[in-house]
mmCIF file of C-alpha atoms in Angstrom:
data_model
loop_
_atom_site.group_PDB
_atom_site.id
_atom_site.type_symbol
_atom_site.label_atom_id
_atom_site.label_comp_id
_atom_site.label_asym_id
_atom_site.label_seq_id
_atom_site.Cartn_x
_atom_site.Cartn_y
_atom_site.Cartn_z
ATOM 1 C CA MET A 1 15.567 -17.807 -11.774
ATOM 2 C CA LEU A 2 14.546 -15.249 -9.191
ATOM 3 C CA THR A 3 17.372 -14.476 -6.807
ATOM 4 C CA ASP A 4 16.425 -11.535 -4.592
ATOM 5 C CA ASN A 5 14.283 -8.429 -4.416
ATOM 6 C CA ALA A 6 17.111 -5.961 -5.168
ATOM 7 C CA PHE A 7 14.952 -4.064 -7.607
ATOM 8 C CA ILE A 8 12.010 -3.972 -5.267
ATOM 9 C CA SER A 9 12.132 -1.610 -2.339
ATOM 10 C CA ARG A 10 10.277 -1.845 0.916
ATOM 11 C CA ARG A 11 6.434 -1.990 0.874
ATOM 12 C CA GLY A 12 6.565 -3.475 -2.580
ATOM 13 C CA CYS A 13 7.802 -0.340 -4.360
ATOM 14 C CA LEU A 14 10.066 -0.337 -7.360
ATOM 15 C CA GLY A 15 13.579 0.544 -6.402
ATOM 16 C CA LEU A 16 14.203 2.409 -9.640
ATOM 17 C CA MET A 17 12.362 5.495 -8.596
ATOM 18 C CA ALA A 18 12.607 8.986 -10.084
ATOM 19 C CA GLY A 19 13.670 11.699 -7.689
ATOM 20 C CA THR A 20 11.414 14.500 -6.536
ATOM 21 C CA ALA A 21 12.802 17.007 -8.956
ATOM 22 C CA ALA A 22 12.383 14.663 -11.892
ATOM 23 C CA GLY A 23 8.861 13.823 -10.842
ATOM 24 C CA LEU A 24 7.857 17.483 -10.557
ATOM 25 C CA ALA A 25 9.505 18.245 -13.893
ATOM 26 C CA LEU A 26 7.038 15.906 -15.584
ATOM 27 C CA GLY A 27 4.041 17.781 -14.089
ATOM 28 C CA PRO A 28 3.677 20.639 -16.578
ATOM 29 C CA MET A 29 4.070 18.448 -19.649
ATOM 30 C CA ALA A 30 1.516 15.923 -18.360
ATOM 31 C CA ALA A 31 -0.843 18.766 -17.461
ATOM 32 C CA GLY A 32 -0.447 20.221 -20.932
ATOM 33 C CA ARG A 33 -1.337 16.946 -22.624
ATOM 34 C CA ALA A 34 -4.347 16.456 -20.325
ATOM 35 C CA ALA A 35 -5.563 20.005 -21.035
ATOM 36 C CA ALA A 36 -5.354 19.383 -24.767
ATOM 37 C CA GLN A 37 -7.614 16.350 -24.273
ATOM 38 C CA GLY A 38 -10.034 18.286 -22.044
ATOM 39 C CA LEU A 39 -9.076 16.299 -18.969
ATOM 40 C CA ARG A 40 -8.473 17.547 -15.452
ATOM 41 C CA THR A 41 -4.985 16.569 -14.197
ATOM 42 C CA ILE A 42 -4.884 15.125 -10.713
ATOM 43 C CA ASN A 43 -1.342 15.131 -9.357
ATOM 44 C CA VAL A 44 -0.714 12.303 -6.961
ATOM 45 C CA ILE A 45 2.323 11.623 -4.763
ATOM 46 C CA MET A 46 2.698 8.000 -3.773
ATOM 47 C CA PRO A 47 5.649 5.691 -3.036
ATOM 48 C CA LEU A 48 6.199 4.368 -6.589
ATOM 49 C CA PRO A 49 5.556 4.676 -10.287
ATOM 50 C CA ARG A 50 2.783 2.567 -11.798
ATOM 51 C CA SER A 51 3.031 -0.955 -10.397
ATOM 52 C CA ALA A 52 0.977 -4.035 -9.758
ATOM 53 C CA ASN A 53 1.466 -3.168 -6.122
ATOM 54 C CA PHE A 54 -1.276 -0.555 -6.685
ATOM 55 C CA TYR A 55 -3.157 -2.322 -9.461
ATOM 56 C CA PRO A 56 -6.383 -0.286 -9.253
ATOM 57 C CA LEU A 57 -4.608 2.581 -11.081
ATOM 58 C CA ILE A 58 -3.384 0.297 -13.829
ATOM 59 C CA ALA A 59 -6.776 -1.391 -14.286
ATOM 60 C CA GLY A 60 -8.654 1.903 -14.130
ATOM 61 C CA GLU A 61 -6.473 3.388 -16.834
ATOM 62 C CA ALA A 62 -6.547 0.231 -19.030
ATOM 63 C CA LEU A 63 -10.362 0.240 -18.978
ATOM 64 C CA GLY A 64 -10.559 4.022 -19.525
ATOM 65 C CA TYR A 65 -12.272 4.717 -16.211
ATOM 66 C CA PHE A 66 -10.197 7.762 -15.308
ATOM 67 C CA GLU A 67 -10.624 9.260 -18.728
ATOM 68 C CA LYS A 68 -14.390 8.710 -18.546
ATOM 69 C CA GLU A 69 -14.395 10.715 -15.331
ATOM 70 C CA GLY A 70 -12.519 13.489 -17.056
ATOM 71 C CA ILE A 71 -9.342 12.698 -15.097
ATOM 72 C CA LYS A 72 -5.672 12.449 -16.114
ATOM 73 C CA VAL A 73 -3.537 10.946 -13.337
ATOM 74 C CA ASN A 74 -0.038 12.422 -13.053
ATOM 75 C CA LEU A 75 2.160 10.576 -10.576
ATOM 76 C CA LEU A 76 4.842 12.563 -8.823
ATOM 77 C CA PRO A 77 7.197 9.927 -7.491
ATOM 78 C CA SER A 78 9.426 11.004 -4.632
ATOM 79 C CA SER A 79 12.258 9.735 -2.582
ATOM 80 C CA THR A 80 11.267 8.622 0.930
ATOM 81 C CA THR A 81 13.291 11.479 2.428
ATOM 82 C CA VAL A 82 10.666 13.986 1.277
ATOM 83 C CA PRO A 83 7.509 14.158 3.389
ATOM 84 C CA TYR A 84 4.661 13.431 1.025
ATOM 85 C CA VAL A 85 2.323 15.609 3.030
ATOM 86 C CA ALA A 86 4.373 18.675 1.919
ATOM 87 C CA PHE A 87 3.122 18.212 -1.609
ATOM 88 C CA VAL A 88 -0.537 18.582 -0.666
ATOM 89 C CA GLN A 89 0.403 21.452 1.658
ATOM 90 C CA ASN A 90 2.013 23.501 -1.119
ATOM 91 C CA GLY A 91 -0.463 22.536 -3.819
ATOM 92 C CA GLN A 92 1.916 20.544 -5.998
ATOM 93 C CA ALA A 93 -0.284 17.476 -5.453
ATOM 94 C CA GLU A 94 -3.975 17.125 -4.959
ATOM 95 C CA LEU A 95 -3.534 13.778 -3.282
ATOM 96 C CA ALA A 96 -0.821 12.145 -1.204
ATOM 97 C CA MET A 97 -0.698 8.507 -0.143
ATOM 98 C CA LEU A 98 0.398 8.130 3.475
ATOM 99 C CA ASP A 99 0.739 5.189 5.826
ATOM 100 C CA ALA A 100 -0.779 5.345 9.297
ATOM 101 C CA PRO A 101 2.347 6.619 11.135
ATOM 102 C CA GLN A 102 2.855 9.376 8.547
ATOM 103 C CA THR A 103 -0.782 10.355 8.883
ATOM 104 C CA PHE A 104 -0.633 10.510 12.667
ATOM 105 C CA GLN A 105 2.639 12.467 12.564
ATOM 106 C CA SER A 106 1.140 15.002 10.133
ATOM 107 C CA VAL A 107 -2.002 15.506 12.214
ATOM 108 C CA GLN A 108 0.082 15.693 15.361
ATOM 109 C CA ALA A 109 2.167 18.452 13.757
ATOM 110 C CA GLY A 110 -1.022 20.459 13.094
ATOM 111 C CA ILE A 111 -1.072 19.983 9.343
ATOM 112 C CA PRO A 112 -4.727 20.285 8.158
ATOM 113 C CA ILE A 113 -5.064 17.078 6.174
ATOM 114 C CA LYS A 114 -8.102 14.857 5.726
ATOM 115 C CA VAL A 115 -7.997 11.132 5.075
ATOM 116 C CA VAL A 116 -10.632 10.543 2.404
ATOM 117 C CA TYR A 117 -10.004 7.041 1.063
ATOM 118 C CA GLU A 118 -8.250 3.914 2.450
ATOM 119 C CA ALA A 119 -6.323 2.474 -0.497
ATOM 120 C CA MET A 120 -4.853 -0.448 1.458
ATOM 121 C CA GLN A 121 -6.618 -1.740 4.569
ATOM 122 C CA ARG A 122 -4.096 -4.582 5.134
ATOM 123 C CA ALA A 123 -0.509 -3.860 6.021
ATOM 124 C CA PRO A 124 2.241 -5.394 3.873
ATOM 125 C CA GLU A 125 4.459 -5.680 6.967
ATOM 126 C CA GLY A 126 4.432 -8.690 9.230
ATOM 127 C CA ILE A 127 6.340 -11.468 10.927
ATOM 128 C CA ALA A 128 7.421 -14.664 9.174
ATOM 129 C CA VAL A 129 8.916 -17.934 10.310
ATOM 130 C CA SER A 130 10.140 -20.888 8.239
ATOM 131 C CA ALA A 131 7.407 -23.290 7.297
ATOM 132 C CA ASP A 132 8.843 -26.057 9.476
ATOM 133 C CA SER A 133 9.404 -23.828 12.509
ATOM 134 C CA PRO A 134 7.807 -25.000 15.776
ATOM 135 C CA ILE A 135 6.881 -21.336 16.472
ATOM 136 C CA LYS A 136 3.176 -20.803 15.930
ATOM 137 C CA SER A 137 2.665 -17.315 17.390
ATOM 138 C CA VAL A 138 4.526 -14.221 18.461
ATOM 139 C CA GLU A 139 4.223 -15.289 22.118
ATOM 140 C CA GLN A 140 6.909 -17.900 21.416
ATOM 141 C CA LEU A 141 9.424 -15.317 20.158
ATOM 142 C CA LYS A 142 10.247 -14.186 23.761
ATOM 143 C CA GLY A 143 13.937 -14.803 24.510
ATOM 144 C CA THR A 144 14.820 -15.564 20.886
ATOM 145 C CA THR A 145 16.707 -13.651 18.171
ATOM 146 C CA VAL A 146 14.466 -12.045 15.577
ATOM 147 C CA GLY A 147 15.765 -10.738 12.241
ATOM 148 C CA LEU A 148 14.811 -7.313 10.922
ATOM 149 C CA VAL A 149 14.968 -6.676 7.178
ATOM 150 C CA SER A 150 15.739 -3.042 8.073
ATOM 151 C CA ASP A 151 15.762 -0.880 11.221
ATOM 152 C CA ARG A 152 12.255 0.398 10.458
ATOM 153 C CA ASP A 153 10.860 -3.113 10.909
ATOM 154 C CA ARG A 154 11.677 -2.817 14.603
ATOM 155 C CA THR A 155 8.411 -0.862 15.082
ATOM 156 C CA THR A 156 6.433 -3.615 13.319
ATOM 157 C CA LEU A 157 8.031 -6.233 15.570
ATOM 158 C CA ALA A 158 7.464 -4.152 18.711
ATOM 159 C CA ILE A 159 3.768 -3.683 17.928
ATOM 160 C CA ALA A 160 3.384 -7.377 17.171
ATOM 161 C CA LEU A 161 5.050 -8.368 20.465
ATOM 162 C CA ASP A 162 2.952 -5.893 22.359
ATOM 163 C CA THR A 163 -0.199 -7.767 21.361
ATOM 164 C CA ALA A 164 1.208 -10.681 23.404
ATOM 165 C CA GLY A 165 2.298 -8.530 26.336
ATOM 166 C CA ILE A 166 5.992 -8.794 25.367
ATOM 167 C CA THR A 167 8.346 -5.811 25.061
ATOM 168 C CA ILE A 168 10.929 -5.386 22.317
ATOM 169 C CA ASP A 169 13.604 -5.679 25.064
ATOM 170 C CA GLU A 170 12.578 -9.287 25.670
ATOM 171 C CA VAL A 171 13.933 -10.376 22.303
ATOM 172 C CA LYS A 172 17.279 -9.879 20.629
ATOM 173 C CA THR A 173 17.076 -8.200 17.210
ATOM 174 C CA VAL A 174 19.555 -8.215 14.301
ATOM 175 C CA VAL A 175 19.277 -6.530 10.934
ATOM 176 C CA VAL A 176 19.621 -9.209 8.219
ATOM 177 C CA GLY A 177 19.191 -6.953 5.162
ATOM 178 C CA GLU A 178 16.974 -7.190 2.061
ATOM 179 C CA ALA A 179 18.944 -9.628 -0.108
ATOM 180 C CA GLY A 180 16.955 -12.801 -0.740
ATOM 181 C CA PRO A 181 19.836 -15.296 -0.272
ATOM 182 C CA THR A 182 20.817 -13.597 3.029
ATOM 183 C CA LEU A 183 17.256 -13.816 4.309
ATOM 184 C CA ALA A 184 16.980 -17.453 3.313
ATOM 185 C CA ASN A 185 20.291 -18.328 4.968
ATOM 186 C CA ALA A 186 19.171 -16.688 8.205
ATOM 187 C CA PHE A 187 16.413 -19.289 8.389
ATOM 188 C CA ARG A 188 18.486 -22.188 7.006
ATOM 189 C CA LYS A 189 21.265 -21.621 9.510
ATOM 190 C CA GLN A 190 18.674 -20.944 12.248
ATOM 191 C CA THR A 191 20.416 -17.682 13.276
ATOM 192 C CA VAL A 192 16.966 -16.103 13.740
ATOM 193 C CA SER A 193 13.690 -17.510 14.954
ATOM 194 C CA ALA A 194 11.633 -15.146 12.781
ATOM 195 C CA ILE A 195 11.934 -12.194 10.426
ATOM 196 C CA ALA A 196 10.070 -8.905 10.567
ATOM 197 C CA GLY A 197 9.621 -7.613 7.003
ATOM 198 C CA ALA A 198 7.081 -7.094 4.279
ATOM 199 C CA VAL A 199 5.524 -8.714 1.200
ATOM 200 C CA PRO A 200 8.537 -8.183 -1.106
ATOM 201 C CA ASP A 201 10.693 -9.972 1.463
ATOM 202 C CA TRP A 202 8.349 -12.958 1.602
ATOM 203 C CA LEU A 203 8.442 -13.209 -2.203
ATOM 204 C CA SER A 204 12.211 -12.997 -2.109
ATOM 205 C CA LEU A 205 12.457 -15.759 0.493
ATOM 206 C CA GLN A 206 10.243 -18.016 -1.563
ATOM 207 C CA ALA A 207 12.213 -17.233 -4.713
ATOM 208 C CA ASN A 208 15.280 -18.494 -2.846
ATOM 209 C CA GLY A 209 13.693 -21.808 -1.993
ATOM 210 C CA MET A 210 12.535 -20.995 1.536
ATOM 211 C CA LYS A 211 8.972 -21.845 2.422
ATOM 212 C CA ILE A 212 7.552 -19.572 5.106
ATOM 213 C CA ARG A 213 4.549 -19.109 7.297
ATOM 214 C CA LEU A 214 3.230 -15.826 8.616
ATOM 215 C CA ILE A 215 2.464 -15.415 12.336
ATOM 216 C CA THR A 216 1.501 -11.733 12.072
ATOM 217 C CA PRO A 217 -1.166 -10.862 14.689
ATOM 218 C CA PRO A 218 -4.446 -9.486 13.227
ATOM 219 C CA GLU A 219 -3.867 -6.265 15.116
ATOM 220 C CA VAL A 220 -0.804 -5.652 12.983
ATOM 221 C CA ALA A 221 -2.123 -6.961 9.688
ATOM 222 C CA ASP A 222 -5.493 -5.233 9.768
ATOM 223 C CA THR A 223 -4.386 -1.614 9.751
ATOM 224 C CA PRO A 224 -4.886 1.322 7.328
ATOM 225 C CA ALA A 225 -1.575 0.667 5.563
ATOM 226 C CA ASN A 226 -1.905 3.289 2.847
ATOM 227 C CA SER A 227 -4.571 6.009 2.585
ATOM 228 C CA PHE A 228 -5.137 9.012 0.338
ATOM 229 C CA VAL A 229 -5.107 12.376 2.045
ATOM 230 C CA VAL A 230 -6.024 15.804 0.778
ATOM 231 C CA ASN A 231 -5.452 19.344 2.055
ATOM 232 C CA GLY A 232 -8.528 19.840 4.199
ATOM 233 C CA GLY A 233 -8.869 23.470 3.114
ATOM 234 C CA LYS A 234 -9.119 22.472 -0.548
ATOM 235 C CA LEU A 235 -11.498 19.483 -0.227
ATOM 236 C CA ASP A 236 -14.622 21.347 -1.271
ATOM 237 C CA GLU A 237 -12.814 22.963 -4.180
ATOM 238 C CA LEU A 238 -11.545 19.587 -5.411
ATOM 239 C CA ARG A 239 -14.620 17.569 -4.554
ATOM 240 C CA GLN A 240 -15.866 16.901 -8.123
ATOM 241 C CA PRO A 241 -12.606 15.730 -9.665
ATOM 242 C CA LEU A 242 -11.770 13.692 -6.540
ATOM 243 C CA VAL A 243 -15.079 11.884 -6.764
ATOM 244 C CA GLY A 244 -14.179 10.956 -10.296
ATOM 245 C CA PHE A 245 -10.677 9.830 -9.273
ATOM 246 C CA PHE A 246 -11.925 7.589 -6.496
ATOM 247 C CA ARG A 247 -14.765 6.145 -8.482
ATOM 248 C CA ALA A 248 -12.294 5.182 -11.206
ATOM 249 C CA TRP A 249 -9.883 3.791 -8.550
ATOM 250 C CA SER A 250 -12.746 1.760 -6.976
ATOM 251 C CA LYS A 251 -13.718 0.295 -10.343
ATOM 252 C CA GLY A 252 -10.076 -0.610 -10.956
ATOM 253 C CA MET A 253 -9.971 -2.277 -7.559
ATOM 254 C CA GLN A 254 -13.028 -4.342 -8.500
ATOM 255 C CA VAL A 255 -11.099 -5.855 -11.459
ATOM 256 C CA GLY A 256 -9.008 -7.835 -8.979
ATOM 257 C CA LYS A 257 -12.216 -9.701 -8.027
ATOM 258 C CA VAL A 258 -13.527 -10.047 -11.567
ATOM 259 C CA ASP A 259 -10.716 -11.601 -13.607
ATOM 260 C CA VAL A 260 -7.130 -11.978 -12.369
ATOM 261 C CA GLU A 261 -5.883 -13.264 -15.723
ATOM 262 C CA ALA A 262 -7.115 -10.096 -17.463
ATOM 263 C CA LEU A 263 -5.653 -7.962 -14.684
ATOM 264 C CA ALA A 264 -2.288 -9.730 -15.105
ATOM 265 C CA ALA A 265 -2.385 -8.910 -18.820
ATOM 266 C CA MET A 266 -3.078 -5.248 -18.021
ATOM 267 C CA CYS A 267 -0.170 -5.144 -15.609
ATOM 268 C CA ARG A 268 2.210 -6.840 -18.076
ATOM 269 C CA LYS A 269 1.401 -4.217 -20.630
ATOM 270 C CA ALA A 270 1.623 -1.255 -18.230
ATOM 271 C CA VAL A 271 4.747 -2.312 -16.273
ATOM 272 C CA PRO A 272 6.642 -4.922 -18.299
ATOM 273 C CA GLU A 273 9.726 -4.493 -16.085
ATOM 274 C CA GLU A 274 7.829 -6.245 -13.290
ATOM 275 C CA TRP A 275 7.192 -9.218 -15.594
ATOM 276 C CA GLU A 276 10.714 -9.937 -16.959
ATOM 277 C CA ASN A 277 10.388 -13.027 -14.830
ATOM 278 C CA ALA A 278 6.828 -14.181 -15.341
ATOM 279 C CA THR A 279 6.721 -16.172 -12.141
ATOM 280 C CA PHE A 280 7.769 -13.206 -10.060
ATOM 281 C CA GLY A 281 5.346 -10.910 -11.859
ATOM 282 C CA ARG A 282 2.415 -13.172 -11.104
ATOM 283 C CA GLU A 283 3.414 -13.820 -7.512
ATOM 284 C CA PHE A 284 3.836 -10.058 -6.992
ATOM 285 C CA LEU A 285 0.357 -9.397 -8.401
ATOM 286 C CA ASP A 286 -1.170 -12.238 -6.442
ATOM 287 C CA ALA A 287 0.324 -10.785 -3.228
ATOM 288 C CA SER A 288 -0.851 -7.265 -4.140
ATOM 289 C CA ILE A 289 -4.521 -8.045 -4.773
ATOM 290 C CA PRO A 290 -5.539 -8.868 -1.196
ATOM 291 C CA MET A 291 -3.647 -5.833 0.080
ATOM 292 C CA ASN A 292 -5.543 -3.555 -2.293
ATOM 293 C CA TYR A 293 -9.008 -5.009 -2.155
ATOM 294 C CA SER A 294 -10.966 -3.388 0.641
ATOM 295 C CA VAL A 295 -12.181 -5.417 3.640
ATOM 296 C CA THR A 296 -14.995 -2.934 4.112
ATOM 297 C CA PRO A 297 -18.258 -3.413 2.182
ATOM 298 C CA LYS A 298 -17.794 -0.004 0.572
ATOM 299 C CA LEU A 299 -14.491 0.167 -1.268
ATOM 300 C CA GLY A 300 -11.995 2.520 0.301
ATOM 301 C CA ASP A 301 -14.258 3.210 3.301
ATOM 302 C CA LEU A 302 -12.814 4.765 6.454
ATOM 303 C CA GLN A 303 -12.567 2.740 9.661
ATOM 304 C CA PRO A 304 -12.557 5.061 12.695
ATOM 305 C CA GLU A 305 -12.345 2.130 15.089
ATOM 306 C CA VAL A 306 -9.221 0.797 13.432
ATOM 307 C CA TRP A 307 -7.573 4.208 13.397
ATOM 308 C CA LYS A 308 -8.296 4.493 17.095
ATOM 309 C CA ARG A 309 -7.148 0.968 17.965
ATOM 310 C CA VAL A 310 -3.733 1.248 16.325
ATOM 311 C CA GLN A 311 -2.786 4.375 18.260
ATOM 312 C CA GLY A 312 -2.465 2.689 21.682
ATOM 313 C CA PRO A 313 0.689 0.663 20.880
ATOM 314 C CA MET A 314 2.214 3.623 19.023
ATOM 315 C CA VAL A 315 1.813 5.869 22.087
ATOM 316 C CA LYS A 316 3.269 3.148 24.291
ATOM 317 C CA LEU A 317 6.284 2.810 21.981
ATOM 318 C CA GLY A 318 6.810 6.545 21.797
ATOM 319 C CA GLU A 319 5.872 6.696 18.081
ATOM 320 C CA LEU A 320 2.961 9.023 18.930
ATOM 321 C CA GLN A 321 2.766 11.674 21.680
ATOM 322 C CA LYS A 322 -0.852 11.024 22.560
ATOM 323 C CA GLU A 323 -3.942 9.493 20.992
ATOM 324 C CA ILE A 324 -5.804 11.611 18.411
ATOM 325 C CA ASP A 325 -9.578 11.525 17.798
ATOM 326 C CA PRO A 326 -10.034 9.978 14.321
ATOM 327 C CA ALA A 327 -13.004 12.295 13.748
ATOM 328 C CA SER A 328 -10.558 15.167 13.580
ATOM 329 C CA PHE A 329 -8.858 13.876 10.414
ATOM 330 C CA LEU A 330 -11.243 11.361 8.718
ATOM 331 C CA ASP A 331 -13.722 12.621 6.107
ATOM 332 C CA ARG A 332 -15.813 9.955 4.366
ATOM 333 C CA SER A 333 -17.870 12.359 2.241
ATOM 334 C CA LEU A 334 -16.298 10.929 -0.962
ATOM 335 C CA ILE A 335 -16.914 7.272 -0.148
ATOM 336 C CA ASP A 336 -20.538 6.943 -1.235
ATOM 337 C CA PRO A 337 -20.006 8.592 -4.662
ATOM 338 C CA ALA A 338 -16.786 6.626 -5.121
ATOM 339 C CA ASN A 339 -18.905 3.458 -4.782
ATOM 340 C CA ASP A 340 -21.688 4.664 -7.069
ATOM 341 C CA PHE A 341 -21.061 2.259 -9.990
ATOM 342 C CA SER A 342 -22.250 -1.100 -11.244
ATOM 343 C CA ARG A 343 -20.005 -4.043 -10.425
ATOM 344 C CA GLU A 344 -21.810 -5.988 -13.226
ATOM 345 C CA GLN A 345 -20.767 -3.284 -15.653
ATOM 346 C CA VAL A 346 -17.158 -3.561 -14.564
ATOM 347 C CA ALA A 347 -17.321 -7.299 -15.258
ATOM 348 C CA ALA A 348 -18.729 -6.574 -18.704
ATOM 349 C CA ASP A 349 -15.999 -4.013 -19.352
ATOM 350 C CA VAL A 350 -13.289 -6.512 -18.379
ATOM 351 C CA ALA A 351 -14.804 -9.111 -20.658
ATOM 352 C CA ALA A 352 -14.858 -6.655 -23.555
ATOM 353 C CA TRP A 353 -11.251 -5.644 -22.907
ATOM 354 C CA LYS A 354 -10.215 -9.309 -22.680
ATOM 355 C CA ALA A 355 -11.896 -10.162 -25.980
ATOM 356 C CA LYS A 356 -10.110 -7.284 -27.704
ATOM 357 C CA SER A 357 -6.702 -7.390 -26.037
ATOM 358 C CA MET A 358 -5.969 -10.997 -25.102
#
């Protein structure tokens, strides 16, 4: 039986994560193997090792899309205390995956990055209430006690409340922690009216017998949750391999729309530790697919209007000094070639893989 999400960290990342030094130590060996195969190694820094949470990578590798593009993906996992943007600054990574606040902070600090592909256009963070709660929207949280899975969820709650004209000072907050039983008891004992957390927390609550309902405002949910950034000064130099990387990633993303059963089999093979409990593994994948699949017609496309919209509340809350023109850090020159593939061919590839591997 599932008990809690102790082995899953925030934003759906695996808790058992290699440190920065260990991740970098793998780089030369991986690069050597790739060179021997005639592949170009793309070093990527993102919040976790391979996981269903970012299934496009798993599907793209399972179907050979990265290899066909001449690409070998080498992940450089890092602890959250290390700014990912530093890796693209110093050349240790060609790509870094940043959330919106990290992106804004980097641009605000004068770091010459370019956002080139939106990997997740829906935020995993949100606000949940118990399924039988009379609360239907964040407006009704005023004057109540709201639980935070961790201190960093205070920002999510503040932005959500701001959409209803409520300040964070008009609610009482308490950190309830990440353990599933503790989260469930907070609802059962009615010590909190709602909980600000993320997808792994919702899975943990459900695993502990608590049915929930999300009341996350669209302004919070529909944000560029995770995007790939590149050193702006190296974009032209890296253009060809990056086109290959993002075309393979886009094809892998499409698999989530083609055949979820086949995708589940790919994930079980690639990351069996996430499937030790089959129910959890499938629920985790099912929750990850809508976060990964783009809402824009072109996969991974950039949304200047969204990047502009999310800045207002961040400035008001002091998370950002002033608003930044999205045109100064968005570069969509890779989007069209990243979408230059046949979705019908992806479906055929999945069918062929399924016939051979399932």
